[in-house]
Amino acid sequence: MSDRPVPADAPLPPSVIAELSCGLPSAIEAIGERWSFLILRAAFNGMRHFEEMQGHLGIARNILADRLSRLTGHGILERRPCDDDRRRIEYRLTDKGEALLPVLIALRQWGERWGTGVPSNPVLIDRRDERPVQEVRVRAADGRDLTWKDLRWSWREADPATE
Amino acid sequence: MSDRPVPADAPLPPSVIAELSCGLPSAIEAIGERWSFLILRAAFNGMRHFEEMQGHLGIARNILADRLSRLTGHGILERRPCDDDRRRIEYRLTDKGEALLPVLIALRQWGERWGTGVPSNPVLIDRRDERPVQEVRVRAADGRDLTWKDLRWSWREADPATE
DNA sequence: CGGCTTGAGTTTCGATTCGCTACTCATATG
DNA sequence: CATATGAGTAGCGAATCGAAACTCAAGCCG
């Protein structure tokens, strides 16, 4: 019914473009700033404290403070003072933050493959079989790998039968 | 075969952190700036011309010009004057640019799932079976879905057997 | 041809943001 | 108590962003 054929490799008509809605802007709002990805990588690497991140990322303290508060504000990191030393604050990934893993891995893999060609080290392996994770890909419902050419856009709900 | 056991959910020792090498910084170098993701989304949506992107994204012209030249400089977009109208310039994704699809989709899915809750529309479907693509995930070599807790870091040194 | 329009930028300039350093402040530690 | 440490904040010059005007080559129109 509501399934206009809009090929992925052809321009969308303007009226269509105007209706595009997409989770991307909200994602960018939350983590699109310069240092956010690297801070998240640090968090995934197990770093949980301000000084630790500051020292290893070489980021300015005020910027780090701002990014950390923004990330906690978006519910991506959780901020909690430590019990044993109340000066120390622990920043920990929330479920929402951990859900960014595929994005981070995909970006890292892309950078490794197409960037400076430096092989990442260490590499993430599955604890169970001790083998490296697969390349992150877009897959069809039945599991086939898909490229952009295999895809097209489709409206999934009642479409205003404009035009 | 050096294979230091560094659990993914525990802090790495400083000496280890210092040796971290990762494709992420080079990826961020290429596409980490404010508008780059949205420009890439536009490119994946089929937009190929300056005015088209400018109009739809509402980005300032100088910024768009800068981002486009940066993206072409990194080999992510290809810049080519049109044959039929030599005023028009066509910006088209290269293979390197198309390889960012999993990153974009993963980000979009994350934004949709955890962000403002706005369901994306239109949605990408597989041309062959007309069904929406799967959620982008990190997978083990045998295809199991993995979360961060299933992973650990491992040093690889010239190990052609795995991967 | 000559005037008008269009596509793709570039320039200008004020407003933000970045990043470095120094400072604060509450909590440990000796 | 004196000192150190963790997590920020304050100040300020440098870099970047953003809106609007301007440039410039290419098409279009009579």
PDB file of N, CA and C (backbone and C1' of nucleotides) in Angstrom, chain C residues 3-25:
ATOM      1  P    DG C   3      23.769  45.133 -21.887  1.00  0.00           P
ATOM      2  O5'  DG C   3      22.647  44.341 -21.064  1.00  0.00           O
ATOM      3  C5'  DG C   3      21.296  44.413 -21.483  1.00  0.00           C
ATOM      4  C4'  DG C   3      20.470  43.321 -20.806  1.00  0.00           C
ATOM      5  C3'  DG C   3      20.619  43.293 -19.271  1.00  0.00           C
ATOM      6  O3'  DG C   3      19.325  43.167 -18.690  1.00  0.00           O
ATOM      7  C1'  DG C   3      21.076  41.161 -20.163  1.00  0.00           C
ATOM      8  P    DC C   4      19.149  43.255 -17.109  1.00  0.00           P
ATOM      9  O5'  DC C   4      18.816  41.738 -16.729  1.00  0.00           O
ATOM     10  C5'  DC C   4      17.682  41.099 -17.324  1.00  0.00           C
ATOM     11  C4'  DC C   4      17.677  39.615 -16.996  1.00  0.00           C
ATOM     12  C3'  DC C   4      17.831  39.310 -15.491  1.00  0.00           C
ATOM     13  O3'  DC C   4      16.749  38.486 -15.076  1.00  0.00           O
ATOM     14  C1'  DC C   4      19.324  37.991 -16.792  1.00  0.00           C
ATOM     15  P    DT C   5      16.658  38.049 -13.520  1.00  0.00           P
ATOM     16  O5'  DT C   5      17.213  36.554 -13.524  1.00  0.00           O
ATOM     17  C5'  DT C   5      16.699  35.617 -14.486  1.00  0.00           C
ATOM     18  C4'  DT C   5      17.425  34.289 -14.366  1.00  0.00           C
ATOM     19  C3'  DT C   5      17.586  33.789 -12.922  1.00  0.00           C
ATOM     20  O3'  DT C   5      17.208  32.424 -12.880  1.00  0.00           O
ATOM     21  C1'  DT C   5      19.666  33.769 -14.047  1.00  0.00           C
ATOM     22  P    DT C   6      17.017  31.676 -11.435  1.00  0.00           P
ATOM     23  O5'  DT C   6      17.973  30.413 -11.563  1.00  0.00           O
ATOM     24  C5'  DT C   6      18.543  30.059 -12.823  1.00  0.00           C
ATOM     25  C4'  DT C   6      19.770  29.187 -12.578  1.00  0.00           C
ATOM     26  C3'  DT C   6      19.926  28.693 -11.137  1.00  0.00           C
ATOM     27  O3'  DT C   6      20.453  27.389 -11.179  1.00  0.00           O
ATOM     28  C1'  DT C   6      21.830  29.877 -11.758  1.00  0.00           C
ATOM     29  P    DG C   7      20.358  26.380  -9.919  1.00  0.00           P
ATOM     30  O5'  DG C   7      21.795  25.721  -9.801  1.00  0.00           O
ATOM     31  C5'  DG C   7      22.511  25.274 -10.935  1.00  0.00           C
ATOM     32  C4'  DG C   7      23.985  25.228 -10.596  1.00  0.00           C
ATOM     33  C3'  DG C   7      24.279  24.730  -9.170  1.00  0.00           C
ATOM     34  O3'  DG C   7      25.265  23.710  -9.244  1.00  0.00           O
ATOM     35  C1'  DG C   7      25.295  26.851  -9.538  1.00  0.00           C
ATOM     36  P    DA C   8      25.789  23.011  -7.923  1.00  0.00           P
ATOM     37  O5'  DA C   8      27.081  23.879  -7.561  1.00  0.00           O
ATOM     38  C5'  DA C   8      28.174  23.879  -8.462  1.00  0.00           C
ATOM     39  C4'  DA C   8      29.246  24.817  -7.960  1.00  0.00           C
ATOM     40  C3'  DA C   8      29.707  24.537  -6.515  1.00  0.00           C
ATOM     41  O3'  DA C   8      31.116  24.551  -6.464  1.00  0.00           O
ATOM     42  C1'  DA C   8      29.173  26.798  -6.794  1.00  0.00           C
ATOM     43  P    DG C   9      31.880  23.718  -5.369  1.00  0.00           P
ATOM     44  O5'  DG C   9      31.506  24.528  -4.030  1.00  0.00           O
ATOM     45  C5'  DG C   9      32.481  25.251  -3.378  1.00  0.00           C
ATOM     46  C4'  DG C   9      32.738  26.602  -4.059  1.00  0.00           C
ATOM     47  C3'  DG C   9      33.574  27.546  -3.208  1.00  0.00           C
ATOM     48  O3'  DG C   9      34.874  27.652  -3.735  1.00  0.00           O
ATOM     49  C1'  DG C   9      31.703  28.647  -4.235  1.00  0.00           C
ATOM     50  P    DT C  10      36.049  28.203  -2.842  1.00  0.00           P
ATOM     51  O5'  DT C  10      35.748  29.750  -2.604  1.00  0.00           O
ATOM     52  C5'  DT C  10      36.214  30.697  -3.553  1.00  0.00           C
ATOM     53  C4'  DT C  10      36.029  32.097  -3.005  1.00  0.00           C
ATOM     54  C3'  DT C  10      36.807  32.385  -1.718  1.00  0.00           C
ATOM     55  O3'  DT C  10      37.440  33.628  -1.900  1.00  0.00           O
ATOM     56  C1'  DT C  10      34.530  32.933  -1.436  1.00  0.00           C
ATOM     57  P    DT C  11      38.536  34.151  -0.842  1.00  0.00           P
ATOM     58  O5'  DT C  11      37.849  35.473  -0.259  1.00  0.00           O
ATOM     59  C5'  DT C  11      36.778  36.058  -0.965  1.00  0.00           C
ATOM     60  C4'  DT C  11      36.182  37.223  -0.195  1.00  0.00           C
ATOM     61  C3'  DT C  11      36.938  37.675   1.048  1.00  0.00           C
ATOM     62  O3'  DT C  11      36.868  39.095   1.109  1.00  0.00           O
ATOM     63  C1'  DT C  11      34.743  36.978   1.663  1.00  0.00           C
ATOM     64  P    DT C  12      37.788  39.960   2.117  1.00  0.00           P
ATOM     65  O5'  DT C  12      36.737  40.452   3.205  1.00  0.00           O
ATOM     66  C5'  DT C  12      35.441  40.848   2.770  1.00  0.00           C
ATOM     67  C4'  DT C  12      34.484  40.978   3.944  1.00  0.00           C
ATOM     68  C3'  DT C  12      35.134  41.322   5.284  1.00  0.00           C
ATOM     69  O3'  DT C  12      34.442  42.427   5.844  1.00  0.00           O
ATOM     70  C1'  DT C  12      33.657  39.494   5.545  1.00  0.00           C
ATOM     71  P    DC C  13      35.111  43.376   6.967  1.00  0.00           P
ATOM     72  O5'  DC C  13      34.251  42.973   8.247  1.00  0.00           O
ATOM     73  C5'  DC C  13      32.851  42.780   8.103  1.00  0.00           C
ATOM     74  C4'  DC C  13      32.314  42.009   9.296  1.00  0.00           C
ATOM     75  C3'  DC C  13      33.124  42.208  10.588  1.00  0.00           C
ATOM     76  O3'  DC C  13      32.222  42.319  11.681  1.00  0.00           O
ATOM     77  C1'  DC C  13      32.883  39.930  10.150  1.00  0.00           C
ATOM     78  P    DG C  14      32.601  43.222  12.948  1.00  0.00           P
ATOM     79  O5'  DG C  14      31.570  42.719  14.027  1.00  0.00           O
ATOM     80  C5'  DG C  14      30.185  42.649  13.730  1.00  0.00           C
ATOM     81  C4'  DG C  14      29.606  41.362  14.283  1.00  0.00           C
ATOM     82  C3'  DG C  14      29.843  41.156  15.788  1.00  0.00           C
ATOM     83  O3'  DG C  14      28.617  40.722  16.366  1.00  0.00           O
ATOM     84  C1'  DG C  14      30.636  39.281  14.586  1.00  0.00           C
ATOM     85  P    DA C  15      28.538  40.308  17.922  1.00  0.00           P
ATOM     86  O5'  DA C  15      28.490  38.723  17.860  1.00  0.00           O
ATOM     87  C5'  DA C  15      27.409  38.095  17.176  1.00  0.00           C
ATOM     88  C4'  DA C  15      27.495  36.590  17.377  1.00  0.00           C
ATOM     89  C3'  DA C  15      27.579  36.148  18.842  1.00  0.00           C
ATOM     90  O3'  DA C  15      26.822  34.957  18.974  1.00  0.00           O
ATOM     91  C1'  DA C  15      29.495  35.387  17.684  1.00  0.00           C
ATOM     92  P    DT C  16      26.356  34.449  20.411  1.00  0.00           P
ATOM     93  O5'  DT C  16      27.035  33.020  20.605  1.00  0.00           O
ATOM     94  C5'  DT C  16      28.392  32.860  20.264  1.00  0.00           C
ATOM     95  C4'  DT C  16      28.641  31.468  19.724  1.00  0.00           C
ATOM     96  C3'  DT C  16      28.929  30.480  20.837  1.00  0.00           C
ATOM     97  O3'  DT C  16      28.542  29.181  20.430  1.00  0.00           O
ATOM     98  C1'  DT C  16      30.905  30.911  19.583  1.00  0.00           C
ATOM     99  P    DT C  17      28.510  27.948  21.493  1.00  0.00           P
ATOM    100  O5'  DT C  17      29.982  27.339  21.289  1.00  0.00           O
ATOM    101  C5'  DT C  17      30.385  26.931  19.988  1.00  0.00           C
ATOM    102  C4'  DT C  17      31.852  26.581  20.001  1.00  0.00           C
ATOM    103  C3'  DT C  17      32.282  25.701  21.189  1.00  0.00           C
ATOM    104  O3'  DT C  17      32.936  24.567  20.647  1.00  0.00           O
ATOM    105  C1'  DT C  17      33.760  27.510  20.891  1.00  0.00           C
ATOM    106  P    DC C  18      33.634  23.425  21.488  1.00  0.00           P
ATOM    107  O5'  DC C  18      35.181  23.852  21.444  1.00  0.00           O
ATOM    108  C5'  DC C  18      35.722  24.251  20.211  1.00  0.00           C
ATOM    109  C4'  DC C  18      37.232  24.314  20.245  1.00  0.00           C
ATOM    110  C3'  DC C  18      37.933  23.353  21.193  1.00  0.00           C
ATOM    111  O3'  DC C  18      39.096  22.868  20.535  1.00  0.00           O
ATOM    112  C1'  DC C  18      38.438  25.597  21.797  1.00  0.00           C
ATOM    113  P    DG C  19      39.929  21.657  21.136  1.00  0.00           P
ATOM    114  O5'  DG C  19      41.043  22.405  22.009  1.00  0.00           O
ATOM    115  C5'  DG C  19      41.965  23.271  21.368  1.00  0.00           C
ATOM    116  C4'  DG C  19      42.861  23.938  22.400  1.00  0.00           C
ATOM    117  C3'  DG C  19      43.337  23.017  23.528  1.00  0.00           C
ATOM    118  O3'  DG C  19      44.664  23.386  23.838  1.00  0.00           O
ATOM    119  C1'  DG C  19      42.298  24.883  24.450  1.00  0.00           C
ATOM    120  P    DC C  20      45.709  22.321  24.310  1.00  0.00           P
ATOM    121  O5'  DC C  20      46.681  23.158  25.265  1.00  0.00           O
ATOM    122  C5'  DC C  20      47.178  24.422  24.814  1.00  0.00           C
ATOM    123  C4'  DC C  20      47.264  25.402  25.966  1.00  0.00           C
ATOM    124  C3'  DC C  20      47.820  24.812  27.273  1.00  0.00           C
ATOM    125  O3'  DC C  20      49.081  25.400  27.529  1.00  0.00           O
ATOM    126  C1'  DC C  20      45.907  26.192  27.666  1.00  0.00           C
ATOM    127  P    DT C  21      49.965  24.858  28.722  1.00  0.00           P
ATOM    128  O5'  DT C  21      49.583  25.810  29.936  1.00  0.00           O
ATOM    129  C5'  DT C  21      49.579  27.222  29.743  1.00  0.00           C
ATOM    130  C4'  DT C  21      48.931  27.895  30.942  1.00  0.00           C
ATOM    131  C3'  DT C  21      49.388  27.332  32.297  1.00  0.00           C
ATOM    132  O3'  DT C  21      50.067  28.359  33.008  1.00  0.00           O
ATOM    133  C1'  DT C  21      47.008  27.616  32.199  1.00  0.00           C
ATOM    134  P    DA C  22      50.589  28.094  34.510  1.00  0.00           P
ATOM    135  O5'  DA C  22      49.446  28.732  35.417  1.00  0.00           O
ATOM    136  C5'  DA C  22      48.880  29.995  35.053  1.00  0.00           C
ATOM    137  C4'  DA C  22      47.671  30.294  35.930  1.00  0.00           C
ATOM    138  C3'  DA C  22      47.897  29.981  37.413  1.00  0.00           C
ATOM    139  O3'  DA C  22      47.384  31.051  38.200  1.00  0.00           O
ATOM    140  C1'  DA C  22      45.981  28.850  36.643  1.00  0.00           C
ATOM    141  P    DC C  23      47.586  31.082  39.793  1.00  0.00           P
ATOM    142  O5'  DC C  23      46.136  30.677  40.344  1.00  0.00           O
ATOM    143  C5'  DC C  23      45.025  31.530  40.048  1.00  0.00           C
ATOM    144  C4'  DC C  23      43.725  30.830  40.409  1.00  0.00           C
ATOM    145  C3'  DC C  23      43.671  30.361  41.867  1.00  0.00           C
ATOM    146  O3'  DC C  23      42.655  31.085  42.551  1.00  0.00           O
ATOM    147  C1'  DC C  23      42.908  28.672  40.357  1.00  0.00           C
ATOM    148  P    DT C  24      42.417  30.816  44.141  1.00  0.00           P
ATOM    149  O5'  DT C  24      41.203  29.787  44.171  1.00  0.00           O
ATOM    150  C5'  DT C  24      39.991  30.098  43.476  1.00  0.00           C
ATOM    151  C4'  DT C  24      39.020  28.934  43.596  1.00  0.00           C
ATOM    152  C3'  DT C  24      38.774  28.461  45.034  1.00  0.00           C
ATOM    153  O3'  DT C  24      37.372  28.431  45.257  1.00  0.00           O
ATOM    154  C1'  DT C  24      39.287  26.630  43.618  1.00  0.00           C
ATOM    155  P    DC C  25      36.758  28.568  46.727  1.00  0.00           P
ATOM    156  O5'  DC C  25      35.940  27.213  46.903  1.00  0.00           O
ATOM    157  C5'  DC C  25      35.784  26.309  45.823  1.00  0.00           C
ATOM    158  C4'  DC C  25      35.684  24.887  46.323  1.00  0.00           C
ATOM    159  C3'  DC C  25      35.862  24.704  47.852  1.00  0.00           C
ATOM    160  O3'  DC C  25      35.012  23.668  48.278  1.00  0.00           O
ATOM    161  C1'  DC C  25      37.403  23.385  46.740  1.00  0.00           C
TER     162       DC C  25
END
